[in-house]
Coordinates of N, CA and C in Angstrom, one line a residue:
X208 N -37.7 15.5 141.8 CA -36.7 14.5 141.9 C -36.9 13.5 140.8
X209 N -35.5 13.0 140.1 CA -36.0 12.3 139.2 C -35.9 10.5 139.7
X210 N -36.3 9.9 139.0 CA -36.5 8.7 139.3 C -35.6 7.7 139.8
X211 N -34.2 8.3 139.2 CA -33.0 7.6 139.5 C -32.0 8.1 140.7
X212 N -32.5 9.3 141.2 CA -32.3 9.9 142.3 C -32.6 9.2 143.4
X213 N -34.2 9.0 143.4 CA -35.1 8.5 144.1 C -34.6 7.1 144.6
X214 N -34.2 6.3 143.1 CA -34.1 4.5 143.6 C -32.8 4.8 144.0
X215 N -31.4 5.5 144.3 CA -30.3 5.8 144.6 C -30.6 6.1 146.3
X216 N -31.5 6.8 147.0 CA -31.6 7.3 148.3 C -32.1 6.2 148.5
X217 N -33.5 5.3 148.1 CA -34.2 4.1 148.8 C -33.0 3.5 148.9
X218 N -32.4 2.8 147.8 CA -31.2 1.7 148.0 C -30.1 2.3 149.4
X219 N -29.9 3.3 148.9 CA -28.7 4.1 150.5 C -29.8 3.7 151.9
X220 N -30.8 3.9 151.9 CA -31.7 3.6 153.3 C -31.8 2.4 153.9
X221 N -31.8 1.5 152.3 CA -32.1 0.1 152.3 C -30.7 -0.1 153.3
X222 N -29.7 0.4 151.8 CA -28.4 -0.5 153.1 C -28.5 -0.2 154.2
X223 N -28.5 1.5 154.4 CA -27.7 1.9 156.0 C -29.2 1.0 157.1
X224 N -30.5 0.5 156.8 CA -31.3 -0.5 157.6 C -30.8 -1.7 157.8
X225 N -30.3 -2.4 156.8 CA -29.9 -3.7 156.5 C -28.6 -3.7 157.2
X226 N -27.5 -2.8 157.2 CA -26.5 -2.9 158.2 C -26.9 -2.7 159.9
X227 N -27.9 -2.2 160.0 CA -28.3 -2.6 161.4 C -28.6 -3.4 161.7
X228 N -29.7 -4.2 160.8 CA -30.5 -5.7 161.2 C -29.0 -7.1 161.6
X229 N -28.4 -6.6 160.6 CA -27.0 -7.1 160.6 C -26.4 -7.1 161.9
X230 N -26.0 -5.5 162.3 CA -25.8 -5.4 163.5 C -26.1 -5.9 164.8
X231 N -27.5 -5.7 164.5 CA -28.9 -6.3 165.9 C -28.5 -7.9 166.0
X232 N -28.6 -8.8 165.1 CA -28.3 -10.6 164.3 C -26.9 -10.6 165.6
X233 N -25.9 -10.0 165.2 CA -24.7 -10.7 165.5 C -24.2 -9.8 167.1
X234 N -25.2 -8.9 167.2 CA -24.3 -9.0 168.7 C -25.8 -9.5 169.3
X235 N -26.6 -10.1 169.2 CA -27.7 -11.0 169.8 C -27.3 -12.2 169.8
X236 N -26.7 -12.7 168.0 CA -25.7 -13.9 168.5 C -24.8 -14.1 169.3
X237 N -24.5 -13.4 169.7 CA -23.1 -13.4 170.6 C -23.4 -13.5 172.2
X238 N -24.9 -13.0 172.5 CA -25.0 -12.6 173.8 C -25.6 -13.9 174.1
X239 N -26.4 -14.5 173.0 CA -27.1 -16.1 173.6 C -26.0 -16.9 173.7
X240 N -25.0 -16.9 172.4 CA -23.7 -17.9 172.7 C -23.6 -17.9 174.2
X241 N -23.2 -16.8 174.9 CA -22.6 -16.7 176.3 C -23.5 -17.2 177.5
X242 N -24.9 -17.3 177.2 CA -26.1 -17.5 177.9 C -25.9 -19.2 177.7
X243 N -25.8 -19.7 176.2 CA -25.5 -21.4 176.2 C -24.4 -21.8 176.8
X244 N -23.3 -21.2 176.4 CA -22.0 -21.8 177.0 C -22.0 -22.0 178.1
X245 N -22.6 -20.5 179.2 CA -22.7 -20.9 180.6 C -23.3 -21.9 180.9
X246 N -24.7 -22.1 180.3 CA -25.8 -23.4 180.9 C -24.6 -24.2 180.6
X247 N -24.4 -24.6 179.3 CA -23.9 -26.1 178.8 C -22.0 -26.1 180.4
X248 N -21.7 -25.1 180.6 CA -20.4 -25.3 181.8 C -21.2 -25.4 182.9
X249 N -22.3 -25.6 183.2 CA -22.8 -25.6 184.5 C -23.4 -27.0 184.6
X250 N -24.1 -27.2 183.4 CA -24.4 -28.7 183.2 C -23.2 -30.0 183.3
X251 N -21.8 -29.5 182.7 CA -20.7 -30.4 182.6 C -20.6 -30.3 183.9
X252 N -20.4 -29.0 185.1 CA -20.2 -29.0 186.0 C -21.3 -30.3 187.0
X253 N -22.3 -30.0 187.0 CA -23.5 -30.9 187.8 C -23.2 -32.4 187.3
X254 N -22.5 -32.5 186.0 CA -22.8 -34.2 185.6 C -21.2 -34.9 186.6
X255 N -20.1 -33.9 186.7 CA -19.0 -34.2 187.1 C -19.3 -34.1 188.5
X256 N -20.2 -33.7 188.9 CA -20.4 -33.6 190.4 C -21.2 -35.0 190.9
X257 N -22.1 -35.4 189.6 CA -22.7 -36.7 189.8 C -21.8 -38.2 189.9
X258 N -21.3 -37.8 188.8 CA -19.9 -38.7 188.6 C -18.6 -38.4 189.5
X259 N -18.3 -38.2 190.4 CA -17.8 -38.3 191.5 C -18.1 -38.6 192.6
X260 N -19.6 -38.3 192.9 CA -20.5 -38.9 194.4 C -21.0 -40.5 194.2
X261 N -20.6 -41.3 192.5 CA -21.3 -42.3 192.5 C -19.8 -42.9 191.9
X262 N -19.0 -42.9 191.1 CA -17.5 -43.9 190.8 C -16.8 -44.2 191.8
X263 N -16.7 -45.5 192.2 CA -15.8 -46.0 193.0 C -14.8 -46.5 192.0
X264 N -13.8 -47.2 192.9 CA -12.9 -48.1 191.9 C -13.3 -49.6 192.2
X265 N -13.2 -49.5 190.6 CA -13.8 -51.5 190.0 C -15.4 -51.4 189.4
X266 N -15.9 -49.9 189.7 CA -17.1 -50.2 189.4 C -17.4 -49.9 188.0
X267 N -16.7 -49.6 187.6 CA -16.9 -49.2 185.9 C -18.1 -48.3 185.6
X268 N -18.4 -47.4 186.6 CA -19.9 -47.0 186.3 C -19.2 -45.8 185.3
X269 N -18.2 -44.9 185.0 CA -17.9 -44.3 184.1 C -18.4 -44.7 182.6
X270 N -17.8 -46.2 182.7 CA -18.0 -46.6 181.1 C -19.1 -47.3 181.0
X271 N -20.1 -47.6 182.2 CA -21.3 -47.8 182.0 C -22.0 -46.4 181.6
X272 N -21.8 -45.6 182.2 CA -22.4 -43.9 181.9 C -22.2 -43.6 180.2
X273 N -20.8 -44.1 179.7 CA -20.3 -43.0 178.7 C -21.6 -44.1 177.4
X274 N -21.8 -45.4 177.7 CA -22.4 -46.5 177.0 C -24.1 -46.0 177.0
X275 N -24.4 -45.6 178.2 CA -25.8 -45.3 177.8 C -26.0 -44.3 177.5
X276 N -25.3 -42.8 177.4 CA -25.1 -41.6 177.1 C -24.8 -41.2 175.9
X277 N -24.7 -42.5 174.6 CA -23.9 -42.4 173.1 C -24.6 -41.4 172.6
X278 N -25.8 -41.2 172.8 CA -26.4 -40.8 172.0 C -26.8 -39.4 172.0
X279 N -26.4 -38.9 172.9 CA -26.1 -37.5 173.5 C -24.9 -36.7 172.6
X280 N -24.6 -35.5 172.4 CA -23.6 -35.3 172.0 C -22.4 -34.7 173.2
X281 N -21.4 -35.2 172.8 CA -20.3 -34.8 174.0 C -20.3 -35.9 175.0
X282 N -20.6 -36.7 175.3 CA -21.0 -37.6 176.3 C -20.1 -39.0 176.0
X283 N -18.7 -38.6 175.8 CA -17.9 -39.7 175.6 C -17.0 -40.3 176.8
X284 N -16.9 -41.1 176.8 CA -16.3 -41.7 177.9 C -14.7 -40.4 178.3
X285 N -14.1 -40.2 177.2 CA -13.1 -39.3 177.6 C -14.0 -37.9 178.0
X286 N -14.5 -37.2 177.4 CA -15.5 -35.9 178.3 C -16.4 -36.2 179.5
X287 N -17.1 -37.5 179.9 CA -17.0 -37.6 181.3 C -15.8 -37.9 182.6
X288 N -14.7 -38.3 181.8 CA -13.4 -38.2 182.6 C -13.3 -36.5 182.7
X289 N -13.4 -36.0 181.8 CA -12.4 -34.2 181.8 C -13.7 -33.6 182.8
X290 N -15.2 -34.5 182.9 CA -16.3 -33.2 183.4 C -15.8 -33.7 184.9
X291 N -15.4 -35.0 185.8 CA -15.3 -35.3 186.5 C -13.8 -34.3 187.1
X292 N -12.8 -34.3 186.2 CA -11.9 -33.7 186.5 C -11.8 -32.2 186.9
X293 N -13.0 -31.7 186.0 CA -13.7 -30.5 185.9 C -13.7 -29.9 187.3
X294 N -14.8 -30.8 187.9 CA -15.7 -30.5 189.2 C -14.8 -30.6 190.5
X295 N -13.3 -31.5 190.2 CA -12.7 -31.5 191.3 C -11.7 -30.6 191.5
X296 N -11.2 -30.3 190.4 CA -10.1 -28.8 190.3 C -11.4 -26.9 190.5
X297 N -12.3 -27.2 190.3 CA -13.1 -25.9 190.9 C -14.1 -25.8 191.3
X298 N -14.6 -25.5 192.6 CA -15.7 -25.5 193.1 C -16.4 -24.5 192.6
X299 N -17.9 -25.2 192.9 CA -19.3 -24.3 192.5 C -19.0 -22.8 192.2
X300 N -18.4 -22.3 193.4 CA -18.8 -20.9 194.0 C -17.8 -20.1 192.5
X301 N -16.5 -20.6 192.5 CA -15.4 -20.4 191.7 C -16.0 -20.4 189.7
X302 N -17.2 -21.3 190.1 CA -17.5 -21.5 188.3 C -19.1 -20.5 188.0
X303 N -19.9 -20.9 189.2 CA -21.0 -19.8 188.9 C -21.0 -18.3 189.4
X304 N -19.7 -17.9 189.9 CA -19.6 -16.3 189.9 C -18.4 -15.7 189.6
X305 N -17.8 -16.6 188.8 CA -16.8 -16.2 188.0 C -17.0 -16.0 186.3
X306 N -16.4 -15.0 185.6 CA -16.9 -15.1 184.2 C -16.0 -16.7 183.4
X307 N -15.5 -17.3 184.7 CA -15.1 -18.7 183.6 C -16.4 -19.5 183.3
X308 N -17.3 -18.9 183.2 CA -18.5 -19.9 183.0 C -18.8 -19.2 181.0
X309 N -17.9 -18.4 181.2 CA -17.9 -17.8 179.1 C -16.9 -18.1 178.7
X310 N -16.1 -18.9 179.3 CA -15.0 -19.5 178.3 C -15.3 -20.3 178.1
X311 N -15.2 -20.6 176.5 CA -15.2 -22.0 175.7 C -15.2 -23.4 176.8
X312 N -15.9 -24.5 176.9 CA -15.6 -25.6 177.4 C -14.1 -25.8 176.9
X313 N -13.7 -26.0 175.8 CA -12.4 -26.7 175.1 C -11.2 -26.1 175.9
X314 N -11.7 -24.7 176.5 CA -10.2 -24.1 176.9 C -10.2 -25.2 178.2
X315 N -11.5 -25.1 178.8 CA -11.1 -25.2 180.2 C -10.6 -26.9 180.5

């Protein structure tokens, strides 16, 4: 076999390897996304469950929450309203055994 034969099949091996690793990368990305999303919709879920057993009206504890929470990401006074609103339009059972726990926060 001559030389240029040789570096022609490595390179073909190379790629057809390298399109797997590729492969392996992006549907592994995909399966953790769905593993985070859920945590992070279960988390919005639990904070909106918090923030409803403790807001009264007058007590401003919302905009005391969204003030000590700046520094969080997502934790704005308008996304503690929508987690609040979250927790009251669907119950537990409805979010942790349903696959709405993989849809995007933004849809829901």
């Amino acid at each position: 076999m001559t030389k240029t034969k040789e570096i022609k099949i490595i390179e073909k091996d190379y790629l057809k390897e390298l399109e797997k690793i590729k492969s392996t990368l992006s549907s592994n990305q995909a399966k953790a996304m769905v593993v985070v999303n859920s945590a992070i919709i279960m988390s919005y879920y639990e904070i909106g469950t918090i923030i409803n057993q403790q807001k009264q009206w007058g007590n401003k504890f919302l905009t005391k929450l969204a003030l000590y929470l700046k520094d969080y990401h997502g934790m704005s006074l308008a996304n503690l309203k929508r987690m609040s609103l979250f927790t009251k339009n669907f119950s537990y059972d409805e979010i942790s055994s349903q696959p709405v726990s993989q849809i995007p926060w933004g849809t829901i």
